[in-house]
Coordinates of C-alpha atoms in Angstrom, one line a residue:
Chain A
M1 CA 123.4 -5.8 148.9
I2 CA 124.0 -5.0 145.3
S3 CA 127.2 -3.3 144.5
K4 CA 128.4 -2.9 141.0
T5 CA 131.2 -0.6 142.0
R6 CA 134.6 -1.9 141.0
S7 CA 137.8 -0.5 142.4
S8 CA 139.6 -0.3 139.0
A9 CA 139.1 -0.8 135.3
A10 CA 141.5 -3.7 135.4
E11 CA 139.3 -5.5 138.0
A12 CA 136.2 -4.9 135.9
L13 CA 137.7 -6.3 132.7
A14 CA 139.8 -9.1 134.2
D15 CA 137.5 -11.9 132.9
I16 CA 137.3 -10.9 129.2
P17 CA 138.3 -14.1 127.2
D18 CA 140.2 -14.3 123.9
G19 CA 137.8 -14.1 121.0
A20 CA 135.3 -11.9 122.8
T21 CA 133.0 -9.5 121.1
I22 CA 133.3 -6.1 122.7
M23 CA 131.2 -3.0 122.1
I24 CA 133.0 0.3 122.7
G25 CA 131.0 3.5 123.1
G26 CA 131.8 6.9 121.8
F27 CA 131.5 9.0 118.7
G28 CA 134.9 10.5 118.0
L29 CA 136.3 11.4 121.4
A30 CA 132.9 12.2 122.9
G31 CA 131.8 9.4 125.1
Q32 CA 134.9 7.3 124.4
P33 CA 135.7 5.1 127.5
V34 CA 139.4 6.0 127.4
Q35 CA 140.4 4.4 130.7
L36 CA 138.5 1.2 129.9
I37 CA 140.1 0.9 126.5
D38 CA 143.6 1.4 128.1
A39 CA 142.7 -1.3 130.6
L40 CA 141.6 -3.6 127.8
L41 CA 144.9 -3.0 126.1
E42 CA 146.7 -3.9 129.4
Q43 CA 144.5 -6.9 130.0
G44 CA 145.8 -8.9 127.1
S45 CA 142.8 -10.7 125.5
T46 CA 143.2 -11.2 121.8
G47 CA 141.3 -12.3 118.7
L48 CA 138.6 -9.7 119.6
T49 CA 135.7 -8.5 117.6
I50 CA 135.1 -4.8 118.2
V51 CA 131.8 -3.0 117.6
S52 CA 132.3 0.8 117.6
N53 CA 131.3 3.7 115.4
N54 CA 134.9 4.5 114.4
A55 CA 138.1 2.4 114.1
G56 CA 140.4 4.4 116.3
N57 CA 142.1 7.8 116.1
G58 CA 145.8 8.6 116.3
E59 CA 148.0 6.1 118.1
T60 CA 146.2 5.6 121.4
G61 CA 143.0 4.0 122.7
L62 CA 141.2 1.8 120.2
A63 CA 143.9 2.6 117.6
A64 CA 146.6 1.2 120.0
L65 CA 144.5 -2.0 120.5
L66 CA 144.3 -2.5 116.8
G67 CA 148.0 -1.7 116.4
A68 CA 148.8 -4.4 119.0
G69 CA 147.2 -7.0 116.7
R70 CA 144.5 -7.8 119.2
V71 CA 141.5 -7.2 117.0
K72 CA 140.5 -9.7 114.2
K73 CA 137.3 -7.9 113.2
I74 CA 135.7 -4.5 113.5
I75 CA 132.0 -3.7 113.0
C76 CA 131.7 0.0 112.4
S77 CA 130.2 2.8 110.3
F78 CA 133.1 5.2 109.8
P79 CA 136.6 3.7 110.0
R80 CA 138.3 6.1 107.6
Q81 CA 139.3 9.4 109.2
T82 CA 142.2 11.8 108.9
D83 CA 144.0 10.1 111.8
S84 CA 142.9 6.4 111.3
Q85 CA 146.3 5.4 110.0
I86 CA 146.6 2.3 112.1
F87 CA 143.3 0.9 110.9
D88 CA 144.0 1.9 107.3
A89 CA 147.4 0.1 107.3
L90 CA 145.9 -3.1 108.9
Y91 CA 142.9 -3.1 106.4
R92 CA 145.2 -2.6 103.4
A93 CA 147.4 -5.4 104.6
G94 CA 144.4 -7.7 104.9
R95 CA 145.0 -8.1 108.6
I96 CA 141.7 -7.0 109.9
E97 CA 138.1 -7.9 108.8
L98 CA 135.7 -5.0 108.4
E99 CA 131.9 -5.1 108.5
L100 CA 130.8 -1.7 107.3
V101 CA 127.3 -0.8 108.6
P102 CA 125.4 2.5 108.0
Q103 CA 125.4 4.4 111.3
G104 CA 121.7 4.2 111.9
N105 CA 121.6 0.5 111.1
L106 CA 124.5 0.0 113.5
A107 CA 122.6 1.8 116.2
E108 CA 119.3 0.0 115.5
R109 CA 121.0 -3.4 115.3
I110 CA 122.5 -2.7 118.7
R111 CA 119.2 -1.4 120.1
A112 CA 117.4 -4.5 118.7
A113 CA 119.8 -6.8 120.5
G114 CA 119.1 -5.1 123.8
A115 CA 115.3 -5.1 123.2
G116 CA 115.0 -8.8 122.2
I117 CA 114.1 -8.1 118.5
G118 CA 114.9 -11.1 116.2
A119 CA 115.6 -8.9 113.1
F120 CA 114.0 -5.9 111.5
F121 CA 113.3 -4.3 108.1
T122 CA 114.9 -0.9 107.5
P123 CA 114.8 1.3 104.5
T124 CA 118.4 2.4 105.0
G125 CA 120.8 1.0 102.5
F126 CA 118.2 -0.6 100.2
G127 CA 119.6 -0.9 96.7
T128 CA 123.2 -0.2 97.8
A129 CA 126.3 -2.3 98.0
L130 CA 125.9 -2.5 101.8
A131 CA 122.6 -4.4 101.4
E132 CA 124.0 -6.9 98.9
G133 CA 122.9 -10.5 99.7
K134 CA 120.5 -9.4 102.3
E135 CA 116.8 -10.3 102.3
T136 CA 114.5 -7.5 101.1
R137 CA 110.8 -6.8 101.2
T138 CA 108.4 -4.3 99.9
I139 CA 106.0 -3.2 102.7
A140 CA 103.2 -0.8 101.9
G141 CA 105.1 0.3 98.7
R142 CA 108.4 1.0 100.4
D143 CA 111.5 -1.1 100.0
Y144 CA 113.3 -2.5 103.1
V145 CA 116.4 -4.6 104.0
L146 CA 116.4 -7.2 106.7
E147 CA 119.0 -6.5 109.4
H148 CA 119.9 -8.6 112.4
P149 CA 120.8 -7.6 115.9
I150 CA 124.4 -7.2 117.0
T151 CA 125.0 -8.7 120.4
A152 CA 128.2 -8.6 122.4
D153 CA 129.9 -10.3 125.4
Y154 CA 131.0 -6.9 126.8
A155 CA 130.1 -3.3 126.4
L156 CA 132.6 -0.6 127.5
I157 CA 131.0 2.8 127.8
S158 CA 131.6 6.2 129.3
A159 CA 129.0 8.1 131.4
Y160 CA 129.0 11.1 133.6
R161 CA 127.6 10.0 137.0
G162 CA 126.8 6.5 138.2
D163 CA 125.7 4.9 141.5
R164 CA 126.3 1.5 143.0
L165 CA 123.2 0.1 141.3
G166 CA 124.6 1.0 137.9
N167 CA 122.2 3.9 137.2
L168 CA 123.9 6.3 134.8
T169 CA 123.6 9.8 133.5
Y170 CA 125.5 11.3 130.6
R171 CA 126.6 14.7 129.5
R172 CA 125.6 16.3 126.3
T173 CA 126.6 14.5 123.0
S174 CA 128.8 12.0 124.9
R175 CA 125.6 9.9 125.4
N176 CA 125.7 8.6 121.8
F177 CA 126.0 4.8 121.8
G178 CA 126.2 4.3 125.7
P179 CA 122.5 3.5 126.5
I180 CA 122.0 1.1 123.6
M181 CA 125.3 -0.7 124.0
A182 CA 124.6 -1.1 127.7
S183 CA 121.4 -2.9 126.9
A184 CA 122.9 -5.1 124.1
A185 CA 125.9 -6.7 125.9
T186 CA 126.0 -9.6 128.3
V187 CA 128.3 -7.6 130.6
T188 CA 128.3 -3.8 130.6
V189 CA 131.1 -1.9 132.2
A190 CA 130.7 1.8 132.6
Q191 CA 133.4 4.3 133.5
V192 CA 132.0 7.4 135.2
D193 CA 133.6 10.6 136.3
R194 CA 132.1 10.1 139.7
I195 CA 130.2 7.5 141.6
V196 CA 127.6 9.2 143.7
P197 CA 125.7 7.9 146.8
L198 CA 122.5 6.0 146.1
G199 CA 119.6 8.6 145.9
D200 CA 121.8 11.4 144.6
L201 CA 120.8 10.8 141.0
D202 CA 117.3 12.2 140.2
P203 CA 115.3 9.1 139.1
E204 CA 113.7 11.2 136.4
A205 CA 117.1 12.1 135.0
V206 CA 118.6 8.5 134.9
V207 CA 119.2 7.7 131.3
T208 CA 120.5 4.2 131.6
P209 CA 118.8 2.2 134.4
G210 CA 121.1 0.1 136.4
I211 CA 119.5 -3.2 135.2
F212 CA 121.6 -2.8 132.0
V213 CA 124.9 -2.2 133.8
D214 CA 127.2 -4.8 135.6
S215 CA 130.2 -2.8 136.7
V216 CA 130.8 0.9 137.4
V217 CA 134.3 2.3 137.7
E218 CA 135.1 5.8 138.8
T219 CA 137.7 7.4 136.6
G220 CA 137.8 10.9 137.9
D221 CA 136.7 14.3 136.6
R222 CA 137.5 14.7 132.9
F223 CA 137.4 18.5 133.6
E224 CA 140.8 18.2 135.2
R225 CA 142.3 17.2 131.9
E226 CA 144.0 19.7 129.5
E227 CA 141.4 19.5 126.7
W228 CA 138.8 20.6 129.2
A229 CA 140.4 23.9 130.1
D230 CA 137.6 25.8 128.4
V231 CA 134.8 24.4 130.5
R232 CA 136.4 24.2 134.0
Chain B
M1 CA 137.2 27.7 95.1
S2 CA 135.5 30.0 92.6
G3 CA 138.5 32.0 91.4
D4 CA 138.7 30.3 88.1
K5 CA 135.1 30.9 87.1
A6 CA 134.9 32.4 83.6
E7 CA 131.4 33.7 83.8
P8 CA 130.9 34.9 87.4
H9 CA 127.4 36.2 86.6
N10 CA 126.2 32.9 85.4
S11 CA 127.3 30.9 88.4
W12 CA 127.1 31.0 92.2
T13 CA 129.8 30.5 94.7
R14 CA 129.3 27.8 97.3
A15 CA 128.3 30.5 99.8
E16 CA 125.7 31.8 97.3
I17 CA 124.3 28.3 96.8
A18 CA 124.1 27.9 100.6
E19 CA 122.4 31.3 100.9
R20 CA 119.9 30.5 98.2
L21 CA 119.1 27.1 99.8
A22 CA 118.7 28.6 103.2
A23 CA 116.0 31.0 101.9
D24 CA 113.9 27.9 101.1
I25 CA 113.9 26.5 104.6
P26 CA 110.6 27.3 106.2
D27 CA 110.0 28.7 109.7
G28 CA 109.7 25.9 112.2
A29 CA 111.6 23.3 110.2
Y30 CA 113.7 20.6 111.9
M31 CA 116.7 20.2 109.7
N32 CA 119.9 18.2 109.4
L33 CA 122.9 19.6 107.6
G34 CA 125.4 16.9 106.3
I35 CA 129.1 17.1 106.9
G36 CA 131.1 19.4 104.6
L37 CA 129.5 21.8 102.1
P38 CA 125.9 21.7 103.6
T39 CA 127.2 23.1 107.0
L40 CA 127.5 26.4 105.1
V41 CA 123.7 26.7 105.0
S42 CA 123.7 27.4 108.8
N43 CA 125.4 30.7 108.1
Y44 CA 122.5 32.0 106.1
L45 CA 119.4 30.9 107.9
P46 CA 116.9 33.8 107.9
K47 CA 117.0 35.4 111.3
D48 CA 113.2 35.8 111.4
R49 CA 112.6 32.0 111.2
E50 CA 113.0 29.5 114.0
I51 CA 114.8 26.5 112.5
I52 CA 116.0 23.7 114.7
L53 CA 119.2 21.9 113.7
H54 CA 119.5 18.2 114.3
T55 CA 122.9 16.6 114.6
E56 CA 122.8 12.8 114.2
N57 CA 125.3 12.1 117.0
G58 CA 122.4 13.0 119.3
M59 CA 121.2 16.6 119.6
L60 CA 118.4 18.9 118.6
G61 CA 118.9 22.6 119.0
M62 CA 122.5 22.8 117.9
G63 CA 124.0 26.2 117.9
P64 CA 127.0 27.6 116.0
E65 CA 130.5 26.2 116.1
A66 CA 132.2 26.7 119.5
H67 CA 135.2 29.0 119.7
P68 CA 138.2 28.8 122.1
G69 CA 137.0 29.7 125.5
H70 CA 133.7 27.8 125.0
I71 CA 134.9 24.4 123.7
D72 CA 133.3 21.5 125.5
P73 CA 134.7 18.0 124.4
D74 CA 131.3 16.5 125.2
L75 CA 129.5 18.8 122.8
I76 CA 130.4 18.1 119.2
N77 CA 128.5 17.7 115.9
A78 CA 128.4 14.9 113.4
G79 CA 131.6 16.2 111.8
K80 CA 133.2 16.0 115.3
I81 CA 133.5 19.8 115.5
P82 CA 132.9 21.4 118.9
V83 CA 129.5 23.2 118.7
T84 CA 127.2 25.1 121.1
E85 CA 123.8 24.5 122.6
L86 CA 120.8 26.8 122.1
P87 CA 118.0 27.3 124.6
G88 CA 115.5 24.5 124.1
A89 CA 118.2 22.0 123.0
S90 CA 117.8 18.3 123.8
Y91 CA 120.1 15.3 123.8
F92 CA 119.4 11.6 123.0
H93 CA 121.2 8.4 122.1
H94 CA 122.0 7.1 118.7
G95 CA 119.0 4.8 118.5
D96 CA 116.6 7.7 119.1
S97 CA 118.6 10.0 116.8
F98 CA 118.4 7.7 113.8
G99 CA 114.9 6.7 114.7
M100 CA 113.7 10.3 114.4
M101 CA 115.5 10.4 111.1
R102 CA 114.3 7.1 109.7
G103 CA 110.9 7.7 111.1
G104 CA 110.4 10.8 108.9
H105 CA 110.3 13.3 111.7
L106 CA 112.9 15.7 110.2
D107 CA 111.6 18.1 107.7
V108 CA 114.7 18.7 105.6
C109 CA 118.1 17.2 105.2
V110 CA 120.9 18.8 103.1
L111 CA 123.6 16.7 101.7
G112 CA 126.6 16.9 99.4
A113 CA 127.1 14.5 96.5
F114 CA 129.6 13.0 94.0
Q115 CA 126.7 12.4 91.7
V116 CA 122.9 12.7 91.6
S117 CA 120.8 11.0 89.0
Q118 CA 117.9 12.7 87.2
F119 CA 115.5 10.5 89.2
G120 CA 117.0 11.5 92.5
D121 CA 119.4 8.6 93.1
L122 CA 122.3 9.7 95.3
A123 CA 126.0 8.7 95.3
N124 CA 128.0 10.5 98.0
W125 CA 129.7 7.9 100.2
S126 CA 132.3 6.2 98.0
T127 CA 134.0 6.7 94.7
G128 CA 134.4 3.0 94.4
A129 CA 138.2 3.3 94.0
P130 CA 139.5 -0.2 94.7
D131 CA 142.3 0.9 97.1
S132 CA 140.1 3.3 99.2
I133 CA 139.1 2.6 102.8
P134 CA 135.4 2.4 102.9
A135 CA 133.4 4.6 105.3
V136 CA 129.7 5.3 105.2
G137 CA 128.8 6.9 108.5
G138 CA 125.2 8.3 108.5
A139 CA 125.1 9.0 104.7
M140 CA 122.6 6.2 103.9
D141 CA 120.4 7.0 106.8
L142 CA 120.3 10.7 106.0
A143 CA 119.5 9.9 102.3
I144 CA 116.2 8.4 103.3
G145 CA 115.8 10.2 106.5
A146 CA 113.8 13.4 106.0
K147 CA 110.6 14.5 104.4
S148 CA 112.7 16.6 101.9
V149 CA 116.2 15.7 100.9
Y150 CA 118.1 18.5 99.3
V151 CA 121.6 18.2 97.7
M152 CA 123.9 21.1 97.2
M153 CA 126.9 20.7 94.9
E154 CA 128.6 22.3 91.9
L155 CA 126.9 21.1 88.7
A156 CA 130.2 20.1 87.0
S157 CA 133.1 18.2 88.4
K158 CA 136.6 19.7 88.3
G159 CA 137.1 17.9 85.0
G160 CA 134.0 19.6 83.6
S161 CA 131.6 16.6 83.4
S162 CA 128.1 16.9 84.8
K163 CA 127.5 15.5 88.3
L164 CA 123.8 15.5 87.5
V165 CA 123.6 12.3 85.5
E166 CA 121.3 9.9 83.8
A167 CA 122.4 7.1 86.2
C168 CA 125.0 7.2 88.9
S169 CA 128.3 5.4 88.1
Y170 CA 129.6 5.7 91.7
P171 CA 128.2 3.4 94.4
L172 CA 124.7 4.4 95.5
T173 CA 123.9 5.9 98.8
G174 CA 120.2 5.8 98.3
I175 CA 117.6 5.2 95.5
R176 CA 115.2 8.0 94.4
C177 CA 115.8 9.9 97.6
V178 CA 116.8 13.4 96.5
N179 CA 113.9 15.8 96.0
R180 CA 115.8 19.0 95.0
L181 CA 119.3 19.8 93.8
Y182 CA 120.9 23.2 94.4
T183 CA 123.9 23.9 92.1
D184 CA 126.0 26.8 91.0
R185 CA 124.1 27.0 87.7
A186 CA 120.5 26.1 88.5
I187 CA 118.1 24.6 90.9
F188 CA 116.4 21.3 89.9
Q189 CA 113.5 19.3 91.1
L190 CA 114.1 15.5 90.8
D191 CA 111.4 12.9 90.7
A192 CA 110.0 10.0 88.6
D193 CA 109.6 12.3 85.6
G194 CA 113.3 13.2 85.7
A195 CA 115.0 16.5 86.3
T196 CA 113.1 19.8 86.0
V197 CA 114.9 23.1 86.1
L198 CA 113.2 25.4 88.6
E199 CA 115.5 28.3 88.6
L200 CA 118.5 29.5 86.6
V201 CA 121.5 31.4 87.8
G202 CA 122.2 34.6 86.0
A203 CA 122.0 34.3 82.2
T204 CA 122.3 30.5 82.2
T205 CA 119.8 28.9 79.8
V206 CA 118.0 25.6 80.0
D207 CA 119.6 24.6 76.7
E208 CA 123.1 25.3 78.1
L209 CA 122.2 22.9 80.9
R210 CA 120.9 20.3 78.5
T211 CA 124.2 20.4 76.7
L212 CA 126.2 20.2 79.9
T213 CA 124.2 17.4 81.4
G214 CA 123.2 15.5 78.2
L215 CA 119.8 15.1 79.8
T216 CA 116.3 15.9 78.6
L217 CA 115.6 18.5 81.2
H218 CA 112.1 19.7 81.8
D219 CA 111.8 23.5 81.9
G220 CA 110.0 24.6 85.0
T221 CA 111.3 28.1 85.2
S222 CA 107.9 29.5 84.5
R223 CA 104.4 28.2 84.8
T224 CA 103.8 28.7 81.0
E225 CA 106.9 26.9 80.0
R226 CA 106.2 24.1 82.4
T227 CA 102.8 23.6 80.9
L228 CA 104.4 23.4 77.4
S229 CA 106.9 20.8 78.5

């Protein structure tokens, strides 16, 4: 019998080695796998490359992982925010490598990795500093830049409901990078509010089919938390 | 923002720029409003037109900003502001969201800018300051990601220099991607022929704009004048 259910985030992340490349889902706080990031911080692996849209907010979560000196490189589109002080300080001190990628190229490079695409030509970024040194081609009169897939050893994502086969549904804009990261990583770990019995998820409504998911951890209803008071 | 304007009749406030731009969005348009100034446009969309807002973090059918009592942390816009959902809304992942952008499915995108060149080059993601932390987000994707790309900005910088320029000095976001420029002094069309003035604010004249920008502006404010130019 297949069971991708794990009893804890710690169990799901136990095997992450030093030097791993890890995708972390979320756009701002929506879809951020908070409990998995906390478990990664606890787990201790270091020299990590992180692929994520942002580079951490405040002092917790991804920002704390950066602050602990565990990340050597981050691939992201929007590191600078009003509360990205930990990343900002590391970057200015030359203690973290940054690969800045336009958001849509980031998404497509992740998608390409999951879909077995060797590389692709995209119009985004052509003629800009972020395409410097990259191969270009004019196709049917339009200029394109060659971009390569981004793969990862692990993807840590957050979803709404999951089952023991790893089928996932999401809620509203928290979906963001979850489905594409799940497809791009060797091992995908999803935290979900609730694990439901097999058959409870409407097959027509499954967004990430379980084939892309390796571990599912139930982390409890987010609605119970303070910031959710309005939608309880 | 507009308190120091010496000639109020010859310039629009940011809200007035937004209102004027909104009037040009056709019924049935799928539109993305960039972070910052462009979000003002949503306040002025004509009530008799059905215009569907796209937010690149993964939603079509975005409604107004959510207020306390209705804030859902799972429902935010590209500026990470809590928003609402309108009937007929849909959600999708980032790959699909930027695919619909890059694939030319959006009708209009409205962006802010540091500089725009007369040929429609856009600079809006970095001032190139050596000590700045770089961040690009969806700016480069949005710049090439709609059938029509409109920029709204004040024509002059705080220092008084024109932000509509012959060639951008700031790092580029996209090349020849801006179709129309809405400013506090005039509306311009931008293409391979350069900048054409489509509409003037108040008593502003094309010659005044030529002096301010230092550009050979085409005068398209009337069909007769356009023919002469």
